[in-house]
Coordinates of C-alpha atoms and ligand atoms in Angstrom, one line a residue:
X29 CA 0.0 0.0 0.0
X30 CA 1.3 3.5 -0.7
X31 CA 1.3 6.3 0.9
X32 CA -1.3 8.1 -1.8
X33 CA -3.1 4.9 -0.8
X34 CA -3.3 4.8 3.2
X35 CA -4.2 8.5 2.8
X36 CA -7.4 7.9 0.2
X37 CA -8.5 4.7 2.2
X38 CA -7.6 6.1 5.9
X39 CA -7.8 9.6 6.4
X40 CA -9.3 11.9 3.7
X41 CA -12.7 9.8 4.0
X42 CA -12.3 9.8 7.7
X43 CA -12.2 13.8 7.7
X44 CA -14.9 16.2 9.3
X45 CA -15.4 18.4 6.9
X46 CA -15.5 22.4 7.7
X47 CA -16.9 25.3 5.8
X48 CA -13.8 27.7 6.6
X49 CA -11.5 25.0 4.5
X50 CA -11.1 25.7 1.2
X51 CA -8.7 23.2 -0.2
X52 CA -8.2 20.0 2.3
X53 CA -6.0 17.0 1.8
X54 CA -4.8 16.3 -1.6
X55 CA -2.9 19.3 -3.2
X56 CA 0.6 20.7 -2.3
X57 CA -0.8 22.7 0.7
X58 CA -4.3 22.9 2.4
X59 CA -5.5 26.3 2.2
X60 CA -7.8 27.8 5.1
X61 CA -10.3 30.8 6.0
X62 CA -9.2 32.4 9.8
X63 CA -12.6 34.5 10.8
X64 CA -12.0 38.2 10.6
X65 CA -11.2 39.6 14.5
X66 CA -9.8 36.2 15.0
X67 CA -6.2 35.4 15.7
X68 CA -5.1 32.2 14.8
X69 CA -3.4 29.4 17.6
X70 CA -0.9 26.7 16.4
X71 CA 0.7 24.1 18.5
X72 CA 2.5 20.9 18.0
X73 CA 3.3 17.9 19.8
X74 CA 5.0 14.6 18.9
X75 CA 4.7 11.3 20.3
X76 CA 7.0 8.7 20.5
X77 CA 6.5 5.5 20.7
X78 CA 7.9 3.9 23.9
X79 CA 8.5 7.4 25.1
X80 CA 5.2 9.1 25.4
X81 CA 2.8 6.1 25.3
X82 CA 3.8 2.3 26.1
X83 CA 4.5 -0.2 23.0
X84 CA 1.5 -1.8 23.2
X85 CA -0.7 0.6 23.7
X86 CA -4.1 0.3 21.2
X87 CA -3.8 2.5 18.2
X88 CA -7.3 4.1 18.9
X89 CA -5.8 5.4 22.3
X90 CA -2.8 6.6 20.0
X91 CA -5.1 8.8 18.0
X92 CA -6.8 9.7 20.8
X93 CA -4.3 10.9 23.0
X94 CA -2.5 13.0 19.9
X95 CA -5.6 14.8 19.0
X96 CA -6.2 15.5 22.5
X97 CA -2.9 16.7 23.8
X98 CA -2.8 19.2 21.1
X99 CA -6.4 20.3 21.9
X100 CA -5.5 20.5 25.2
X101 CA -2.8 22.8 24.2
X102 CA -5.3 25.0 22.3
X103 CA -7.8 24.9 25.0
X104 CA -5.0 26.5 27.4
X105 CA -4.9 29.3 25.2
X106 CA -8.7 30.0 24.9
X107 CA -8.7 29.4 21.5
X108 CA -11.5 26.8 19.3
X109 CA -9.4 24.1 17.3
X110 CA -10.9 24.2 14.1
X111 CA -7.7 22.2 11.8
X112 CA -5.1 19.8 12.5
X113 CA -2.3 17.8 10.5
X114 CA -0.6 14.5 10.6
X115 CA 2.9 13.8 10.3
X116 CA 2.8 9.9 10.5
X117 CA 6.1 7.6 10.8
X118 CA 5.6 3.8 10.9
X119 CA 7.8 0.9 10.5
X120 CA 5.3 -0.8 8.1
X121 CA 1.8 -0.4 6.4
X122 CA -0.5 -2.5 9.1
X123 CA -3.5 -2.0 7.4
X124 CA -5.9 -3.0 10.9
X125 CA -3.2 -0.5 13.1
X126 CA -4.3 2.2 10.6
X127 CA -7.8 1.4 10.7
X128 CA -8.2 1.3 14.1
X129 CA -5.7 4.8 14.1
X130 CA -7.7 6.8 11.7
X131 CA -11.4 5.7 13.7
X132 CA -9.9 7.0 16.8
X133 CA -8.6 10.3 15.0
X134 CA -12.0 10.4 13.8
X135 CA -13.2 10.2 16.8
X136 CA -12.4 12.8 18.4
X137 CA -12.1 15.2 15.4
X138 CA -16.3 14.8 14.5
X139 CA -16.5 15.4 18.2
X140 CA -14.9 18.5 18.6
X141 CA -15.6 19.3 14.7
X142 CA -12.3 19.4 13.7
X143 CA -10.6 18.8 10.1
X144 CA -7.5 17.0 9.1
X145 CA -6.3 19.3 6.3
X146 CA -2.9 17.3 5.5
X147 CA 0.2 16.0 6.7
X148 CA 2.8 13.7 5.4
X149 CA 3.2 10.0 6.0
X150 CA 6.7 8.2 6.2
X151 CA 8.3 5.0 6.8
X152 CA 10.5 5.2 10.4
X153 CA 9.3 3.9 14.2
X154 CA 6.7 4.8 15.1
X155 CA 6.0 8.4 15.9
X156 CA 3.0 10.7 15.5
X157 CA 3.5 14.3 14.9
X158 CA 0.3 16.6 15.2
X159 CA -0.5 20.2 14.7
X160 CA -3.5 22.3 15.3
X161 CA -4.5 25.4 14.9
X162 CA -7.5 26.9 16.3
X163 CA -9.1 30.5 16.7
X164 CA -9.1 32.7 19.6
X165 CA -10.3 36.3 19.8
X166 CA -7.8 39.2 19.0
X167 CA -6.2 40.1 22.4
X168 CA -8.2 37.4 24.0
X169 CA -5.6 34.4 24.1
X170 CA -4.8 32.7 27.5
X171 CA -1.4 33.2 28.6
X172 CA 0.9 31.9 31.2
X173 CA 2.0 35.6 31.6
X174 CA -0.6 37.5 33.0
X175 CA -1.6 36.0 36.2
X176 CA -0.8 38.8 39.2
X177 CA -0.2 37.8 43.2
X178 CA -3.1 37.4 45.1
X179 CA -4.9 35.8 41.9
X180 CA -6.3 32.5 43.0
X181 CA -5.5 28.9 41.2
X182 CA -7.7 26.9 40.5
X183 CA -7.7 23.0 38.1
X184 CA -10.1 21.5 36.2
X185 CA -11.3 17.4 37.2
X186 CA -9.3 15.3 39.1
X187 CA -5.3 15.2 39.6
X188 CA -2.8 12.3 39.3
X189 CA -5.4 9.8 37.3
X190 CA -3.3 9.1 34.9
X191 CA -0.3 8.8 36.5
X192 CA -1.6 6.1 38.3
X193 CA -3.3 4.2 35.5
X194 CA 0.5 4.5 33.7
X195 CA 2.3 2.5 37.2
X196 CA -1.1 0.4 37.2
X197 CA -0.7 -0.6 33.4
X198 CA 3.1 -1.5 34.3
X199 CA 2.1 -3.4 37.2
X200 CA 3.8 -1.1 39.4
X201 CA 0.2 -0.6 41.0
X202 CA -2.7 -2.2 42.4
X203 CA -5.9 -0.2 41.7
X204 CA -9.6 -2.3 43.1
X205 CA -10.8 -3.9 39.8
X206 CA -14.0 -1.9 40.1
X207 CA -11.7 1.6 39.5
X208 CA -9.2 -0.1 36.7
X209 CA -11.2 1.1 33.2
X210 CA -11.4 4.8 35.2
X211 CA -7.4 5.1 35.5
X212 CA -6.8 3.2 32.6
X213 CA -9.0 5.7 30.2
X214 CA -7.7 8.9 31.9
X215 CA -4.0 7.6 30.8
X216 CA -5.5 6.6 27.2
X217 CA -8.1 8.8 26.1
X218 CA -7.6 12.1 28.1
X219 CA -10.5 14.5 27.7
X220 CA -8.8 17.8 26.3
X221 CA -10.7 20.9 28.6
X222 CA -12.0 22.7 25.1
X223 CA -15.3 24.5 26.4
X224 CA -13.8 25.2 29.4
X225 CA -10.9 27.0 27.8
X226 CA -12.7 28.8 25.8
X227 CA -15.5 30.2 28.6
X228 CA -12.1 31.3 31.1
X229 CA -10.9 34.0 28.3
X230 CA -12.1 36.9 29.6
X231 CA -12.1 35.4 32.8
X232 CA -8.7 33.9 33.8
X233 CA -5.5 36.1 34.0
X234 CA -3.2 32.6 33.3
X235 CA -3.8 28.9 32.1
X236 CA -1.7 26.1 31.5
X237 CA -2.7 22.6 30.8
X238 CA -0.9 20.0 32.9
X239 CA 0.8 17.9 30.9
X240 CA 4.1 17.5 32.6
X241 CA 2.7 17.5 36.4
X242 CA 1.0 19.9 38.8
X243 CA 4.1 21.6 40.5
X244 CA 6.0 21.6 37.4
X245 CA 3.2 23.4 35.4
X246 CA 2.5 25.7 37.8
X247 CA 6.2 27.3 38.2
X248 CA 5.9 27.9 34.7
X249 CA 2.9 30.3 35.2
X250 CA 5.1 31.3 38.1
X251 CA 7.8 32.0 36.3
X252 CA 6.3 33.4 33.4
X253 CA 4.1 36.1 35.7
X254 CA 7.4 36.3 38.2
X255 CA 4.6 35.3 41.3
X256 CA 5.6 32.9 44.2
X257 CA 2.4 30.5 45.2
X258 CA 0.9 28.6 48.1
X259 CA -0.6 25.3 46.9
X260 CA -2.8 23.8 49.6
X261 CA -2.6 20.1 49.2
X262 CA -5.5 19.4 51.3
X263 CA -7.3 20.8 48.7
X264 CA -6.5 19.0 45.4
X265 CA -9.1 17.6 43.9
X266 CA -8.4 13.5 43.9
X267 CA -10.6 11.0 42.0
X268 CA -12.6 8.5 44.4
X269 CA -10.4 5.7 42.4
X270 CA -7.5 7.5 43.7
X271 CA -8.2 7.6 47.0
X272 CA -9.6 3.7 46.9
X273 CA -6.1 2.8 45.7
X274 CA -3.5 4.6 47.2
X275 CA -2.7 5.8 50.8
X276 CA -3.1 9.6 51.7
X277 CA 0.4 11.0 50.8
X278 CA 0.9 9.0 47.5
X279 CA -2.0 10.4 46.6
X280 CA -0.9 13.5 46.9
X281 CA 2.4 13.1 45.1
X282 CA 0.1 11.4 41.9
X283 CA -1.2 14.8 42.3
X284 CA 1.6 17.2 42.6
X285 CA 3.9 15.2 39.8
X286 CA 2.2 13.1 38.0
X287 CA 2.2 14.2 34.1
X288 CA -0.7 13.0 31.3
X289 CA -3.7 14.4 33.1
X290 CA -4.7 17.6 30.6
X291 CA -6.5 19.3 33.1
X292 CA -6.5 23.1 33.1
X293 CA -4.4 24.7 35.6
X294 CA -5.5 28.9 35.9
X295 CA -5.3 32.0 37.7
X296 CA -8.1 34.3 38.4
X297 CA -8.5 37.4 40.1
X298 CA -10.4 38.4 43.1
X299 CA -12.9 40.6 41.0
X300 CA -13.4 37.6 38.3
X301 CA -14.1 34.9 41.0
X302 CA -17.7 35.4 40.6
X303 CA -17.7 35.5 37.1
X304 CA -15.7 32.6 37.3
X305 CA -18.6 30.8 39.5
X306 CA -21.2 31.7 37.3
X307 CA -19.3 30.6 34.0
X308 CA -18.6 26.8 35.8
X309 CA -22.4 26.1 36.7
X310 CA -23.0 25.6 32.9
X311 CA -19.6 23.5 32.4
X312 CA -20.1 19.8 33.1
X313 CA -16.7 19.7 34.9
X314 CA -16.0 20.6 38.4
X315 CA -13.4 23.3 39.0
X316 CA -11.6 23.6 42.6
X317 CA -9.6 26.5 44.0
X318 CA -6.2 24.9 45.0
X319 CA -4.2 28.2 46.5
X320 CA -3.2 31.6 45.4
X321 CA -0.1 33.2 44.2
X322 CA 2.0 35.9 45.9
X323 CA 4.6 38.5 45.1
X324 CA 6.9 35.9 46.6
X325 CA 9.2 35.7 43.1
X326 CA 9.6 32.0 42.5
X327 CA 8.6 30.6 45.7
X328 CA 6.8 27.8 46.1
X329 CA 5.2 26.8 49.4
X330 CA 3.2 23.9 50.1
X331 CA 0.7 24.1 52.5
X332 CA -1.7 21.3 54.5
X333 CA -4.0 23.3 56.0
X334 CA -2.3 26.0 57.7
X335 CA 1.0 23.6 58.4
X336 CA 3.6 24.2 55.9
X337 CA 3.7 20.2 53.7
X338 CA 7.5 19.2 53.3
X339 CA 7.7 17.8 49.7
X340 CA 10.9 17.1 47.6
X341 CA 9.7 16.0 44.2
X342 CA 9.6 17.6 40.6
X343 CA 7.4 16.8 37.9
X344 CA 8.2 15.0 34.7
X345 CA 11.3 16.3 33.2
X346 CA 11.8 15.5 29.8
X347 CA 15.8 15.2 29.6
X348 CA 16.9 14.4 33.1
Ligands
ADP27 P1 3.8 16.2 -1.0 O1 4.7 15.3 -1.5 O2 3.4 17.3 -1.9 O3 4.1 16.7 0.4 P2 2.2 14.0 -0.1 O4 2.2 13.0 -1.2 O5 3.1 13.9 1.0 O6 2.4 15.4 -0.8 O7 0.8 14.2 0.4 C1 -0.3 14.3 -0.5 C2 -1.5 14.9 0.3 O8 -1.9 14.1 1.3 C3 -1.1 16.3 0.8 O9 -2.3 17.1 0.7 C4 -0.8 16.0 2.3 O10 -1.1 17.1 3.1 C5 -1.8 14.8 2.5 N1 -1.3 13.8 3.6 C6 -0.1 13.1 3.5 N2 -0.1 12.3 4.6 C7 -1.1 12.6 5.4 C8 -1.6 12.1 6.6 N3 -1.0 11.1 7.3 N4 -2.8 12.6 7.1 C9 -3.5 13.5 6.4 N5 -3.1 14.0 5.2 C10 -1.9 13.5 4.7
MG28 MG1 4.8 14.4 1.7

């Protein structure tokens, strides 16, 4: 099978199809229509395989998690994904791996009505490389740059899920059978925060998406708005699989380190908390205030209650 081919039977049928694409996959380049007073948001991310998910991981979980880790990325901005491309390397052409690829890129693209305007297929391991693009209001994009001390943080769902299902998947856990799909699907199909993004942009003065850990993610905001922070850990929001599976303080270091769980980590002002309340009661996920940053330049204190919470760890570090 060749790669005009794989393309024709995998992908281009497989396509939502969008009014604001004029030319899709087939010619040289795809060629696009960005809405007037819009700004456009690109972002890519590559995964490897045996470095960002396990060998055997299904392909459908494959798809799923590159579509949704860029979206994610989009959805930190405050920005709607509207178009994404493929850059595909594979050993070999397994016809029922790309089946079972493309129906999970589809997926999640009809879902979120998103078209896959091109990309480029090669032979090499096994490596996905996506990029979307997505449109955000002029002067209305999310930053990590913005937040000010005294905003409060708040995440999205639950923290450390997917952490968990990774050590569970390599045996290095026991979760109760009745919590295994839970942890499991939270590593493999994370749910990229989209409408939520999108209703914080004229509400939240920072957002990241947590893809490399709590702590970690949050010193970049840190860094990036030069704030300190207090994180109260008796305050992060943990799954009820979590806290059936593991024991009060490796819960919490799921929580503070674990990478993979695409929540939305933001900032918000005193003035916008209300806002921010009344925005969340027609989102279907919960949001929980987890601490508040200060003019404390780099600092990062961890707090249980009022008792300061003595914790050496980092988050996921991609080169240490
Ligand atoms: P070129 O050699 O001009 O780069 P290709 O033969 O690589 O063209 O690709 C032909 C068309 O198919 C292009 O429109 C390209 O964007 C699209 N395409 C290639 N691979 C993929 C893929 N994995 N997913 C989606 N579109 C693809
Ligand atoms: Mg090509």
């Amino acid at each position: 099978m060749k790669e005009f081919d794989i393309i024709a039977q995998y992908f281009k049928p497989r396509s939502h199809v969008r009014r604001d694409v004029q030319l899709g996959i087939g010619d040289d380049c795809a060629i696009v229509n960005v809405p007037q007073n819009q700004s456009l948001a690109v972002t890519t991310d590559t995964l490897v395989s045996g470095v960002h998910f396990p060998e055997n991981t299904p392909p459908r979980a494959i798809a799923h998690k590159a579509v949704a880790v860029n979206l994610s990325d989009l959805a930190a901005m405050g920005a709607e994904p509207a178009w994404i491309s493929l850059s595909l390397a594979m050993p070999n052409v397994d016809e029922q791996w790309l089946d079972e690829f493309s129906l999970g890129m589809q997926e999640l693209t009809e879902y979120y009505s998103v078209q896959l305007i091109g990309g480029d297929t090669v032979k090499g391991p096994l490596s996905i490389t996506l990029t979307a693009q997505g449109f955000v209001p002029k002067d209305q994009a999310l930053t990590r740059a913005k937040a000010k001390p005294g905003d409060w943080l708040y995440v999205t769902g639950t923290l450390g899920d997917a952490g968990l299902g990774l050590d569970m998947l390599q045996g290095k856990m026991d979760v109760p059978p009745k919590h295994r799909n839970f942890v499991a699907n939270r590593l493999n199909y994370p749910t990229p925060r989209v409408l939520v993004g999108t209703m914080l942009r004229r509400i939240a003065s920072s957002c990241i998406d947590i893809s490399d850990g709590l702590i970690a993610d949050l010193r970049h905001i840190m860094q990036a708005s030069n704030c300190g922070a207090i994180l109260q850990v008796d305050k992060l929001p943990l799954s009820e699989a979590m806290r059936d599976s593991v024991a009060g303080e490796q819960a919490l270091r799921y929580a503070l380190t674990a990478g993979d769980d695409y929540e939305l980590l933001f900032s918000v002002s005193e003035e916008q908390k209300g806002n921010l309340d009344l925005a969340m009661t027609t989102a279907s996920v919960s949001v929980t205030c987890i601490g508040q940053l200060n003019g404390v330049q780099g600092k990062l204190e961890l707090r249980d209650g009022k008792e300061r919470y003595a914790f050496e760890g980092q988050g996921y570090q991609h080169f240490s």
